[in-house]
mmCIF file of C-alpha atoms and ligand atoms in Angstrom:
data_model
loop_
_atom_site.group_PDB
_atom_site.id
_atom_site.type_symbol
_atom_site.label_atom_id
_atom_site.label_comp_id
_atom_site.label_asym_id
_atom_site.label_seq_id
_atom_site.Cartn_x
_atom_site.Cartn_y
_atom_site.Cartn_z
ATOM 1 C CA MET I 26 22.762 10.731 38.873
ATOM 2 C CA ALA I 27 19.944 13.264 38.819
ATOM 3 C CA SER I 28 17.561 11.183 36.736
ATOM 4 C CA ALA I 29 18.029 8.125 38.952
ATOM 5 C CA SER I 30 17.202 10.063 42.104
ATOM 6 C CA LEU I 31 14.238 11.655 40.344
ATOM 7 C CA LYS I 32 12.999 8.208 39.375
ATOM 8 C CA LEU I 33 13.478 7.011 42.926
ATOM 9 C CA SER I 34 11.538 9.936 44.369
ATOM 10 C CA ILE I 35 8.702 9.401 41.899
ATOM 11 C CA ALA I 36 8.671 5.711 42.772
ATOM 12 C CA LEU I 37 8.574 6.491 46.500
ATOM 13 C CA THR I 38 5.823 9.046 46.096
ATOM 14 C CA CYS I 39 3.814 6.509 44.149
ATOM 15 C CA ALA I 40 4.370 3.798 46.751
ATOM 16 C CA LEU I 41 3.468 6.048 49.692
ATOM 17 C CA LEU I 42 0.549 8.015 48.326
ATOM 18 C CA LEU I 43 -0.835 5.582 45.764
ATOM 19 C CA SER I 44 -1.521 8.691 43.743
ATOM 20 C CA SER I 45 -3.776 7.914 40.814
ATOM 21 C CA ALA I 46 -1.290 9.689 38.579
ATOM 22 C CA CYS I 47 1.147 6.899 39.320
ATOM 23 C CA LEU I 48 -1.291 4.150 38.482
ATOM 24 C CA GLY I 49 -2.364 5.300 35.069
ATOM 25 C CA LEU I 50 -3.675 8.166 33.004
ATOM 26 C CA GLU I 51 -6.107 10.748 34.283
ATOM 27 C CA VAL I 52 -8.185 13.576 32.874
ATOM 28 C CA GLY I 53 -6.741 16.908 33.990
ATOM 29 C CA TYR I 54 -3.383 15.332 34.814
ATOM 30 C CA TYR I 55 -1.596 18.694 34.429
ATOM 31 C CA LYS I 56 -4.138 20.846 36.269
ATOM 32 C CA LYS I 57 -1.634 21.701 38.988
ATOM 33 C CA SER I 58 1.670 21.425 37.128
ATOM 34 C CA CYS I 59 0.655 23.129 33.874
ATOM 35 C CA PRO I 60 -2.939 24.348 34.073
ATOM 36 C CA ARG I 61 -2.998 25.973 30.638
ATOM 37 C CA VAL I 62 -1.477 23.107 28.654
ATOM 38 C CA GLU I 63 -4.673 21.872 27.037
ATOM 39 C CA ALA I 64 -5.678 25.404 25.995
ATOM 40 C CA ILE I 65 -2.207 26.065 24.608
ATOM 41 C CA VAL I 66 -2.205 22.912 22.485
ATOM 42 C CA ARG I 67 -5.754 23.547 21.323
ATOM 43 C CA ASP I 68 -4.886 27.072 20.158
ATOM 44 C CA GLU I 69 -1.901 25.812 18.153
ATOM 45 C CA VAL I 70 -3.945 23.027 16.567
ATOM 46 C CA LYS I 71 -6.724 25.474 15.758
ATOM 47 C CA LYS I 72 -4.338 27.808 13.914
ATOM 48 C CA PHE I 73 -2.966 25.031 11.733
ATOM 49 C CA VAL I 74 -6.230 23.188 11.103
ATOM 50 C CA TYR I 75 -8.185 26.270 10.082
ATOM 51 C CA LYS I 76 -5.404 27.053 7.583
ATOM 52 C CA ASN I 77 -5.270 23.469 6.280
ATOM 53 C CA ALA I 78 -7.810 20.837 7.314
ATOM 54 C CA GLY I 79 -5.499 18.109 6.009
ATOM 55 C CA ILE I 80 -3.093 18.788 8.858
ATOM 56 C CA GLY I 81 -5.898 17.879 11.254
ATOM 57 C CA ALA I 82 -6.297 14.553 9.466
ATOM 58 C CA GLY I 83 -2.563 14.070 9.815
ATOM 59 C CA LEU I 84 -2.715 14.690 13.581
ATOM 60 C CA ILE I 85 -5.473 12.144 14.144
ATOM 61 C CA ARG I 86 -3.532 9.587 12.149
ATOM 62 C CA MET I 87 -0.329 10.493 14.019
ATOM 63 C CA PHE I 88 -1.995 9.628 17.332
ATOM 64 C CA PHE I 89 -2.962 6.193 15.938
ATOM 65 C CA HIS I 90 0.506 5.563 14.525
ATOM 66 C CA ASP I 91 2.159 6.637 17.775
ATOM 67 C CA CYS I 92 -0.036 4.395 19.925
ATOM 68 C CA PHE I 93 0.318 1.229 17.826
ATOM 69 C CA VAL I 94 4.109 1.228 17.995
ATOM 70 C CA GLN I 95 5.739 1.052 21.458
ATOM 71 C CA GLY I 96 2.505 2.420 22.945
ATOM 72 C CA CYS I 97 1.473 6.094 22.998
ATOM 73 C CA ASP I 98 4.911 7.408 23.900
ATOM 74 C CA GLY I 99 5.851 9.969 21.254
ATOM 75 C CA SER I 100 8.137 7.442 19.527
ATOM 76 C CA VAL I 101 6.743 8.421 16.115
ATOM 77 C CA LEU I 102 8.146 11.930 16.575
ATOM 78 C CA LEU I 103 11.806 10.984 16.870
ATOM 79 C CA ASP I 104 14.077 12.097 14.025
ATOM 80 C CA PRO I 105 16.877 9.933 12.651
ATOM 81 C CA THR I 106 20.247 10.308 14.388
ATOM 82 C CA PRO I 107 23.629 8.674 13.823
ATOM 83 C CA ALA I 108 22.837 6.404 16.778
ATOM 84 C CA ASN I 109 19.349 5.577 15.428
ATOM 85 C CA PRO I 110 19.291 6.183 11.672
ATOM 86 C CA GLN I 111 16.041 4.261 11.073
ATOM 87 C CA PRO I 112 13.281 5.514 13.392
ATOM 88 C CA GLU I 113 9.529 4.820 12.979
ATOM 89 C CA LYS I 114 9.140 8.098 11.168
ATOM 90 C CA LEU I 115 11.062 6.797 8.126
ATOM 91 C CA SER I 116 9.138 3.522 7.897
ATOM 92 C CA PRO I 117 6.771 3.043 4.901
ATOM 93 C CA PRO I 118 3.547 3.393 6.929
ATOM 94 C CA ASN I 119 4.767 6.846 8.015
ATOM 95 C CA PHE I 120 7.044 8.097 5.271
ATOM 96 C CA PRO I 121 6.365 10.211 3.334
ATOM 97 C CA SER I 122 2.661 10.298 4.187
ATOM 98 C CA LEU I 123 2.496 11.162 7.891
ATOM 99 C CA ARG I 124 2.042 14.882 8.442
ATOM 100 C CA GLY I 125 1.553 17.425 11.221
ATOM 101 C CA PHE I 126 4.948 17.199 12.943
ATOM 102 C CA GLU I 127 5.321 20.992 12.753
ATOM 103 C CA VAL I 128 2.157 21.370 14.841
ATOM 104 C CA ILE I 129 3.598 19.199 17.596
ATOM 105 C CA ASP I 130 6.817 21.260 17.530
ATOM 106 C CA ALA I 131 4.874 24.531 17.753
ATOM 107 C CA ALA I 132 2.700 23.218 20.573
ATOM 108 C CA LYS I 133 5.704 21.880 22.471
ATOM 109 C CA ASP I 134 7.509 25.237 22.133
ATOM 110 C CA ALA I 135 4.497 27.097 23.482
ATOM 111 C CA VAL I 136 4.014 24.585 26.299
ATOM 112 C CA GLU I 137 7.699 24.678 27.277
ATOM 113 C CA LYS I 138 7.495 28.471 27.600
ATOM 114 C CA ALA I 139 4.604 28.134 30.039
ATOM 115 C CA CYS I 140 5.800 25.082 31.997
ATOM 116 C CA PRO I 141 9.302 23.894 31.131
ATOM 117 C CA GLY I 142 10.029 20.198 31.448
ATOM 118 C CA VAL I 143 6.576 19.157 32.591
ATOM 119 C CA VAL I 144 4.465 17.982 29.644
ATOM 120 C CA SER I 145 5.371 14.919 27.589
ATOM 121 C CA CYS I 146 5.395 14.878 23.795
ATOM 122 C CA ALA I 147 3.207 11.771 23.958
ATOM 123 C CA ASP I 148 0.489 13.773 25.744
ATOM 124 C CA ILE I 149 0.844 16.603 23.229
ATOM 125 C CA VAL I 150 0.208 14.105 20.408
ATOM 126 C CA ALA I 151 -2.869 12.821 22.249
ATOM 127 C CA PHE I 152 -4.199 16.330 22.922
ATOM 128 C CA ALA I 153 -3.500 17.411 19.341
ATOM 129 C CA GLY I 154 -5.315 14.393 17.859
ATOM 130 C CA ARG I 155 -8.228 15.060 20.177
ATOM 131 C CA ASP I 156 -8.308 18.767 19.259
ATOM 132 C CA ALA I 157 -8.101 18.058 15.526
ATOM 133 C CA ALA I 158 -11.135 15.802 15.917
ATOM 134 C CA TYR I 159 -12.933 18.609 17.738
ATOM 135 C CA PHE I 160 -12.330 21.230 15.049
ATOM 136 C CA LEU I 161 -12.886 18.928 12.054
ATOM 137 C CA SER I 162 -16.165 17.689 13.534
ATOM 138 C CA ARG I 163 -17.348 21.282 13.821
ATOM 139 C CA LEU I 164 -17.048 21.088 17.576
ATOM 140 C CA THR I 165 -19.211 17.993 18.005
ATOM 141 C CA VAL I 166 -16.583 15.367 18.874
ATOM 142 C CA LYS I 167 -15.386 16.603 22.237
ATOM 143 C CA ILE I 168 -13.147 14.126 24.013
ATOM 144 C CA ASN I 169 -12.000 14.191 27.634
ATOM 145 C CA MET I 170 -8.514 12.864 27.020
ATOM 146 C CA PRO I 171 -6.703 11.393 30.006
ATOM 147 C CA ALA I 172 -3.003 12.277 30.231
ATOM 148 C CA GLY I 173 0.117 11.325 32.127
ATOM 149 C CA ARG I 174 1.932 9.493 29.342
ATOM 150 C CA ARG I 175 5.706 9.667 29.381
ATOM 151 C CA ASP I 176 8.011 9.700 26.384
ATOM 152 C CA GLY I 177 9.832 6.647 25.091
ATOM 153 C CA ARG I 178 13.439 6.393 23.966
ATOM 154 C CA ILE I 179 12.998 3.657 21.344
ATOM 155 C CA SER I 180 11.833 4.275 17.783
ATOM 156 C CA ASN I 181 12.299 1.442 15.337
ATOM 157 C CA PHE I 182 11.545 1.256 11.591
ATOM 158 C CA THR I 183 10.824 -2.478 11.660
ATOM 159 C CA GLU I 184 8.408 -2.195 14.564
ATOM 160 C CA ALA I 185 6.349 0.397 12.685
ATOM 161 C CA LEU I 186 6.125 -1.973 9.717
ATOM 162 C CA ALA I 187 5.175 -4.883 11.950
ATOM 163 C CA ASN I 188 2.541 -3.107 14.063
ATOM 164 C CA LEU I 189 0.692 -0.767 11.715
ATOM 165 C CA PRO I 190 -1.938 -2.518 9.603
ATOM 166 C CA PRO I 191 -1.439 -2.017 5.852
ATOM 167 C CA PRO I 192 -4.364 -1.042 3.576
ATOM 168 C CA PHE I 193 -4.493 -4.469 1.898
ATOM 169 C CA PHE I 194 -5.377 -6.331 5.123
ATOM 170 C CA ASN I 195 -8.548 -8.435 5.194
ATOM 171 C CA ILE I 196 -11.010 -8.457 8.087
ATOM 172 C CA THR I 197 -9.287 -11.283 9.969
ATOM 173 C CA GLN I 198 -5.949 -9.526 9.807
ATOM 174 C CA LEU I 199 -7.455 -6.169 10.811
ATOM 175 C CA ILE I 200 -9.202 -7.620 13.844
ATOM 176 C CA ALA I 201 -6.017 -9.446 14.871
ATOM 177 C CA SER I 202 -3.917 -6.307 14.458
ATOM 178 C CA PHE I 203 -6.210 -4.317 16.758
ATOM 179 C CA ALA I 204 -6.642 -7.218 19.197
ATOM 180 C CA ALA I 205 -2.859 -7.264 19.605
ATOM 181 C CA LYS I 206 -3.249 -3.737 21.047
ATOM 182 C CA GLY I 207 -6.184 -4.583 23.300
ATOM 183 C CA LEU I 208 -8.755 -3.098 20.933
ATOM 184 C CA ASP I 209 -11.748 -5.128 19.790
ATOM 185 C CA ALA I 210 -13.450 -5.450 16.401
ATOM 186 C CA GLU I 211 -15.836 -2.634 17.223
ATOM 187 C CA ASP I 212 -12.978 -0.275 18.131
ATOM 188 C CA MET I 213 -11.444 -1.179 14.768
ATOM 189 C CA VAL I 214 -14.658 -0.423 12.883
ATOM 190 C CA VAL I 215 -15.257 2.785 14.837
ATOM 191 C CA LEU I 216 -11.702 4.117 14.510
ATOM 192 C CA SER I 217 -11.650 3.328 10.787
ATOM 193 C CA GLY I 218 -14.299 6.044 10.604
ATOM 194 C CA ALA I 219 -11.380 8.506 10.718
ATOM 195 C CA HIS I 220 -11.104 7.748 7.000
ATOM 196 C CA THR I 221 -13.888 10.297 6.623
ATOM 197 C CA ILE I 222 -11.185 12.967 6.343
ATOM 198 C CA GLY I 223 -7.791 13.426 4.774
ATOM 199 C CA VAL I 224 -6.142 11.899 1.783
ATOM 200 C CA SER I 225 -4.356 8.833 0.530
ATOM 201 C CA HIS I 226 -1.475 8.482 -1.853
ATOM 202 C CA CYS I 227 -2.389 6.525 -4.969
ATOM 203 C CA SER I 228 0.281 3.947 -4.128
ATOM 204 C CA SER I 229 -1.747 2.886 -1.076
ATOM 205 C CA PHE I 230 -4.604 1.429 -3.124
ATOM 206 C CA VAL I 231 -3.978 1.289 -6.876
ATOM 207 C CA SER I 232 -2.528 -2.213 -7.021
ATOM 208 C CA ASP I 233 -5.216 -4.025 -5.051
ATOM 209 C CA ARG I 234 -8.239 -1.860 -5.828
ATOM 210 C CA LEU I 235 -7.904 -0.459 -9.346
ATOM 211 C CA ALA I 236 -5.459 -2.744 -11.149
ATOM 212 C CA VAL I 237 -7.459 -5.890 -10.384
ATOM 213 C CA PRO I 238 -11.184 -6.580 -10.124
ATOM 214 C CA SER I 239 -12.531 -5.229 -6.811
ATOM 215 C CA ASP I 240 -15.849 -4.218 -5.321
ATOM 216 C CA ILE I 241 -15.066 -0.507 -5.690
ATOM 217 C CA ASN I 242 -17.880 1.589 -7.151
ATOM 218 C CA ALA I 243 -17.401 1.865 -10.932
ATOM 219 C CA ALA I 244 -17.889 5.630 -11.090
ATOM 220 C CA LEU I 245 -15.418 6.213 -8.242
ATOM 221 C CA ALA I 246 -12.952 3.811 -9.865
ATOM 222 C CA SER I 247 -13.006 5.730 -13.108
ATOM 223 C CA VAL I 248 -12.433 9.045 -11.304
ATOM 224 C CA LEU I 249 -9.526 7.484 -9.407
ATOM 225 C CA ARG I 250 -8.037 6.043 -12.602
ATOM 226 C CA ARG I 251 -7.926 9.575 -13.956
ATOM 227 C CA GLN I 252 -6.333 10.929 -10.761
ATOM 228 C CA CYS I 253 -3.809 8.132 -10.256
ATOM 229 C CA PRO I 254 -1.078 6.712 -12.479
ATOM 230 C CA ALA I 255 -1.446 2.976 -13.172
ATOM 231 C CA ASN I 256 1.940 2.443 -11.542
ATOM 232 C CA PRO I 257 2.577 5.083 -8.897
ATOM 233 C CA THR I 258 6.242 5.756 -8.164
ATOM 234 C CA GLN I 259 7.938 7.825 -5.493
ATOM 235 C CA ALA I 260 8.287 10.632 -8.031
ATOM 236 C CA ASN I 261 4.690 10.351 -9.243
ATOM 237 C CA ASP I 262 2.332 9.490 -6.423
ATOM 238 C CA PRO I 263 -0.555 11.973 -6.188
ATOM 239 C CA THR I 264 -2.988 12.097 -3.293
ATOM 240 C CA VAL I 265 -6.774 11.813 -3.479
ATOM 241 C CA ASN I 266 -9.481 12.538 -0.934
ATOM 242 C CA GLN I 267 -10.634 9.598 1.163
ATOM 243 C CA ASP I 268 -14.214 10.812 1.571
ATOM 244 C CA VAL I 269 -15.488 12.043 -1.764
ATOM 245 C CA VAL I 270 -18.697 13.424 -0.215
ATOM 246 C CA THR I 271 -17.539 15.526 2.785
ATOM 247 C CA PRO I 272 -13.724 15.415 2.508
ATOM 248 C CA ASN I 273 -12.912 17.732 5.440
ATOM 249 C CA ALA I 274 -15.695 16.873 7.883
ATOM 250 C CA LEU I 275 -15.188 14.352 10.664
ATOM 251 C CA ASP I 276 -18.623 12.754 10.475
ATOM 252 C CA ASN I 277 -20.232 9.360 9.853
ATOM 253 C CA GLN I 278 -20.131 9.746 6.074
ATOM 254 C CA TYR I 279 -17.382 7.107 5.978
ATOM 255 C CA TYR I 280 -19.911 4.383 6.814
ATOM 256 C CA LYS I 281 -22.256 5.525 4.061
ATOM 257 C CA ASN I 282 -19.285 5.402 1.711
ATOM 258 C CA VAL I 283 -18.424 1.874 2.855
ATOM 259 C CA LEU I 284 -21.999 0.781 2.130
ATOM 260 C CA ALA I 285 -21.867 2.460 -1.295
ATOM 261 C CA HIS I 286 -18.487 0.797 -2.051
ATOM 262 C CA LYS I 287 -16.991 4.277 -2.354
ATOM 263 C CA VAL I 288 -13.920 3.727 -0.194
ATOM 264 C CA LEU I 289 -10.275 3.484 -1.165
ATOM 265 C CA PHE I 290 -8.786 0.562 0.715
ATOM 266 C CA THR I 291 -9.290 -3.181 0.898
ATOM 267 C CA SER I 292 -9.299 -2.608 4.672
ATOM 268 C CA ASP I 293 -12.280 -0.243 4.349
ATOM 269 C CA ALA I 294 -14.228 -2.577 2.058
ATOM 270 C CA ALA I 295 -13.380 -5.485 4.380
ATOM 271 C CA LEU I 296 -15.796 -4.147 7.003
ATOM 272 C CA LEU I 297 -18.609 -5.586 4.860
ATOM 273 C CA THR I 298 -17.139 -9.086 4.770
ATOM 274 C CA THR I 299 -18.534 -10.355 8.084
ATOM 275 C CA PRO I 300 -22.099 -10.066 9.382
ATOM 276 C CA ALA I 301 -20.971 -8.557 12.718
ATOM 277 C CA THR I 302 -18.863 -5.769 11.243
ATOM 278 C CA THR I 303 -21.472 -5.133 8.532
ATOM 279 C CA GLN I 304 -24.042 -4.516 11.258
ATOM 280 C CA MET I 305 -21.669 -2.049 12.940
ATOM 281 C CA VAL I 306 -21.238 -0.203 9.658
ATOM 282 C CA LEU I 307 -25.015 -0.029 9.209
ATOM 283 C CA ASP I 308 -25.548 1.268 12.740
ATOM 284 C CA ASN I 309 -22.832 3.902 12.452
ATOM 285 C CA ALA I 310 -24.264 5.013 9.117
ATOM 286 C CA ASN I 311 -27.883 5.120 10.217
ATOM 287 C CA ILE I 312 -28.126 5.969 13.910
ATOM 288 C CA ARG I 313 -27.567 9.659 14.464
ATOM 289 C CA GLY I 314 -24.830 10.476 16.967
ATOM 290 C CA LEU I 315 -23.876 6.826 17.525
ATOM 291 C CA TRP I 316 -20.550 6.951 15.757
ATOM 292 C CA GLU I 317 -19.436 10.211 17.366
ATOM 293 C CA ASP I 318 -20.128 8.736 20.788
ATOM 294 C CA LYS I 319 -18.291 5.507 20.067
ATOM 295 C CA PHE I 320 -15.396 7.331 18.414
ATOM 296 C CA LYS I 321 -14.772 9.383 21.539
ATOM 297 C CA LYS I 322 -14.583 6.216 23.647
ATOM 298 C CA SER I 323 -12.375 4.311 21.230
ATOM 299 C CA MET I 324 -9.970 7.270 20.930
ATOM 300 C CA VAL I 325 -9.546 7.268 24.721
ATOM 301 C CA LYS I 326 -9.049 3.492 24.688
ATOM 302 C CA MET I 327 -6.478 3.784 21.911
ATOM 303 C CA GLY I 328 -4.749 6.511 23.913
ATOM 304 C CA ALA I 329 -4.062 4.085 26.746
ATOM 305 C CA ILE I 330 -2.217 1.484 24.665
ATOM 306 C CA GLY I 331 1.103 0.518 26.242
ATOM 307 C CA VAL I 332 1.550 3.837 27.985
ATOM 308 C CA LYS I 333 4.580 4.599 30.089
ATOM 309 C CA THR I 334 3.622 6.299 33.367
ATOM 310 C CA GLY I 335 5.098 7.153 36.732
ATOM 311 C CA TYR I 336 8.849 6.612 36.639
ATOM 312 C CA GLN I 337 8.902 4.987 33.182
ATOM 313 C CA GLY I 338 10.181 6.953 30.205
ATOM 314 C CA GLU I 339 10.999 10.649 30.342
ATOM 315 C CA ILE I 340 9.643 14.121 29.596
ATOM 316 C CA ARG I 341 11.432 14.939 26.375
ATOM 317 C CA ARG I 342 12.700 18.499 26.046
ATOM 318 C CA ASN I 343 12.568 18.468 22.248
ATOM 319 C CA CYS I 344 9.968 16.135 20.752
ATOM 320 C CA ARG I 345 12.321 15.134 17.930
ATOM 321 C CA VAL I 346 15.198 13.841 20.078
ATOM 322 C CA VAL I 347 15.540 11.795 23.250
ATOM 323 C CA ASN I 348 17.025 13.566 26.258
ATOM 324 C CA ARG I 349 20.753 13.164 26.869
ATOM 325 C CA SER I 350 21.078 10.341 29.361
HETATM 326 C C1 HEM E 419 -7.979 -0.108 10.297
HETATM 327 C C2 HEM E 419 -6.766 -0.083 9.807
HETATM 328 C C3 HEM E 419 -6.218 1.095 9.070
HETATM 329 C C4 HEM E 419 -5.549 1.049 7.892
HETATM 330 C C5 HEM E 419 -5.219 -0.197 7.106
HETATM 331 C C6 HEM E 419 -5.237 2.412 7.528
HETATM 332 C C7 HEM E 419 -4.524 2.765 6.398
HETATM 333 C C8 HEM E 419 -4.375 4.069 5.961
HETATM 334 C C9 HEM E 419 -3.693 4.457 4.752
HETATM 335 C C10 HEM E 419 -2.985 3.505 3.798
HETATM 336 C C11 HEM E 419 -3.800 5.791 4.634
HETATM 337 C C12 HEM E 419 -3.285 6.659 3.484
HETATM 338 C C13 HEM E 419 -1.808 6.966 3.646
HETATM 339 C C14 HEM E 419 -1.304 7.626 2.386
HETATM 340 O O1 HEM E 419 -1.063 6.887 1.427
HETATM 341 O O2 HEM E 419 -1.182 8.864 2.333
HETATM 342 C C15 HEM E 419 -4.546 6.275 5.760
HETATM 343 C C16 HEM E 419 -4.879 7.581 5.977
HETATM 344 C C17 HEM E 419 -5.485 8.043 7.120
HETATM 345 N N1 HEM E 419 -5.812 7.282 8.215
HETATM 346 FE FE1 HEM E 419 -5.813 5.273 8.336
HETATM 347 N N2 HEM E 419 -5.717 3.241 8.483
HETATM 348 C C18 HEM E 419 -6.320 2.496 9.448
HETATM 349 C C19 HEM E 419 -6.858 2.958 10.624
HETATM 350 C C20 HEM E 419 -6.872 4.283 10.988
HETATM 351 C C21 HEM E 419 -7.175 4.762 12.319
HETATM 352 C C22 HEM E 419 -7.451 3.867 13.520
HETATM 353 C C23 HEM E 419 -7.126 6.119 12.261
HETATM 354 C C24 HEM E 419 -7.322 7.128 13.364
HETATM 355 C C25 HEM E 419 -8.195 6.956 14.349
HETATM 356 C C26 HEM E 419 -6.798 6.481 10.910
HETATM 357 C C27 HEM E 419 -6.722 7.767 10.437
HETATM 358 C C28 HEM E 419 -6.338 8.112 9.155
HETATM 359 C C29 HEM E 419 -6.399 9.467 8.636
HETATM 360 C C30 HEM E 419 -6.981 10.666 9.351
HETATM 361 C C31 HEM E 419 -5.843 9.426 7.352
HETATM 362 C C32 HEM E 419 -5.622 10.630 6.415
HETATM 363 C C33 HEM E 419 -4.252 11.212 6.746
HETATM 364 C C34 HEM E 419 -3.885 12.468 5.990
HETATM 365 O O3 HEM E 419 -4.674 13.006 5.216
HETATM 366 O O4 HEM E 419 -2.749 12.927 6.197
HETATM 367 N N3 HEM E 419 -6.620 5.348 10.180
HETATM 368 N N4 HEM E 419 -4.870 5.208 6.564
HETATM 369 C C1 NAG E 420 14.116 -3.082 15.753
HETATM 370 O O1 NAG E 420 13.184 -4.063 16.089
HETATM 371 C C2 NAG E 420 13.446 -5.322 15.491
HETATM 372 C C3 NAG E 420 12.244 -6.216 15.721
HETATM 373 O O2 NAG E 420 11.781 -6.109 17.041
HETATM 374 C C4 NAG E 420 14.759 -5.874 16.066
HETATM 375 O O3 NAG E 420 15.050 -7.129 15.490
HETATM 376 C C5 NAG E 420 15.857 -4.877 15.732
HETATM 377 O O4 NAG E 420 17.066 -5.286 16.323
HETATM 378 C C6 NAG E 420 15.510 -3.469 16.213
HETATM 379 N N1 NAG E 420 16.480 -2.536 15.680
HETATM 380 C C7 NAG E 420 17.162 -1.703 16.459
HETATM 381 C C8 NAG E 420 18.078 -0.759 15.750
HETATM 382 O O5 NAG E 420 17.071 -1.695 17.658
HETATM 383 C C1 NAG E 421 -6.939 -13.119 5.310
HETATM 384 O O1 NAG E 421 -5.597 -13.214 4.914
HETATM 385 C C2 NAG E 421 -4.901 -14.291 5.523
HETATM 386 C C3 NAG E 421 -3.422 -14.153 5.145
HETATM 387 O O2 NAG E 421 -3.253 -14.006 3.756
HETATM 388 C C4 NAG E 421 -5.499 -15.602 5.062
HETATM 389 O O3 NAG E 421 -4.821 -16.701 5.649
HETATM 390 C C5 NAG E 421 -6.965 -15.628 5.459
HETATM 391 O O4 NAG E 421 -7.591 -16.786 4.959
HETATM 392 C C6 NAG E 421 -7.678 -14.381 4.946
HETATM 393 N N1 NAG E 421 -9.002 -14.345 5.541
HETATM 394 C C7 NAG E 421 -10.074 -13.919 4.884
HETATM 395 C C8 NAG E 421 -11.337 -13.876 5.668
HETATM 396 O O5 NAG E 421 -10.029 -13.584 3.717
#
């Protein structure tokens, strides 16, 4: 079987050379095998993001949602099939809100033309999230993203539900959810700063933030009550901006919003419920450049969660379906 002998030869190469590529991720992983890949992905992301900034928000969130379920392995991209009718993609944390899949398809097409069969979909998701952060931050958040992830073959509805933190989580639950992925409380606070861009559906916050007493700013609450139905349904579930001040800029405005109680989710407001996380919010809000620096590091850390490398997984030909085995 071709794939078995390929796996064996990769395993042997790893054992003999102890190549760093076999041990984990590395920056510039494709410099020999596909030298233009990062430029190709960046150009695709640029096209889409400059047309619609919201797609950039979607790509950053997609990277998070990929990494928290089965590791960063492109599992979030897999479409339903008769053999697997309920993939991650259809799970409530992802459906219908997760967006940007067409960017990954376009990038994969362009990459396959340049270097067929070489670059994983998981790495394209990581590059695309990184590039979206670059463009939405007006070229200030520039991340060296290690690569070498391989694509998974499992994508499970229930696992997405179980591993992605919902917006009603309190601080203890949030910290535990990130700790389960090897990320600490500061990573959680820093990565939550991505809520400085993009939108939320009303259904993600109405019941626990508007329908009952909450600490949400009264002026923001009244705006949101005008934008959102009291009982959002699938047929009537509008979206609202997450950051009412600079909705399309990836910046530290999120932390100022948290301090002003102008954030949508219980999980955002929860950052002010312990002294340690409150101090992190204050620092990110007040110290120029601090958040951008920490965000870069936490994105790289997130990008290493549960990765498949070496002979694990596969290089998917089409990001929406697993290869024929
Ligand atoms: C800390 C726990 C987190 C919770 C509970 C959470 C929850 C949510 C929810 C409920 C939405 C709105 C979905 C909708 O209704 O449309 C959302 C949007 C978003 N989240 Fe998070 N999130 C968390 C962490 C993160 C992280 C770590 C990132 C990335 C680093 C991220 C990036 C985003 C982005 C960019 C959006 C806007 C997406 C768009 O406009 O398409 N979130 N999040
Ligand atoms: C999905 O994951 C759950 C929980 O790990 C497991 O019980 C279930 O059998 C899985 N479903 C499929 C179709 O593999
Ligand atoms: C968070 O929620 C869990 C589960 O509902 C609860 O047991 C815990 O006491 C809560 N913690 C805080 C700090 O509110």
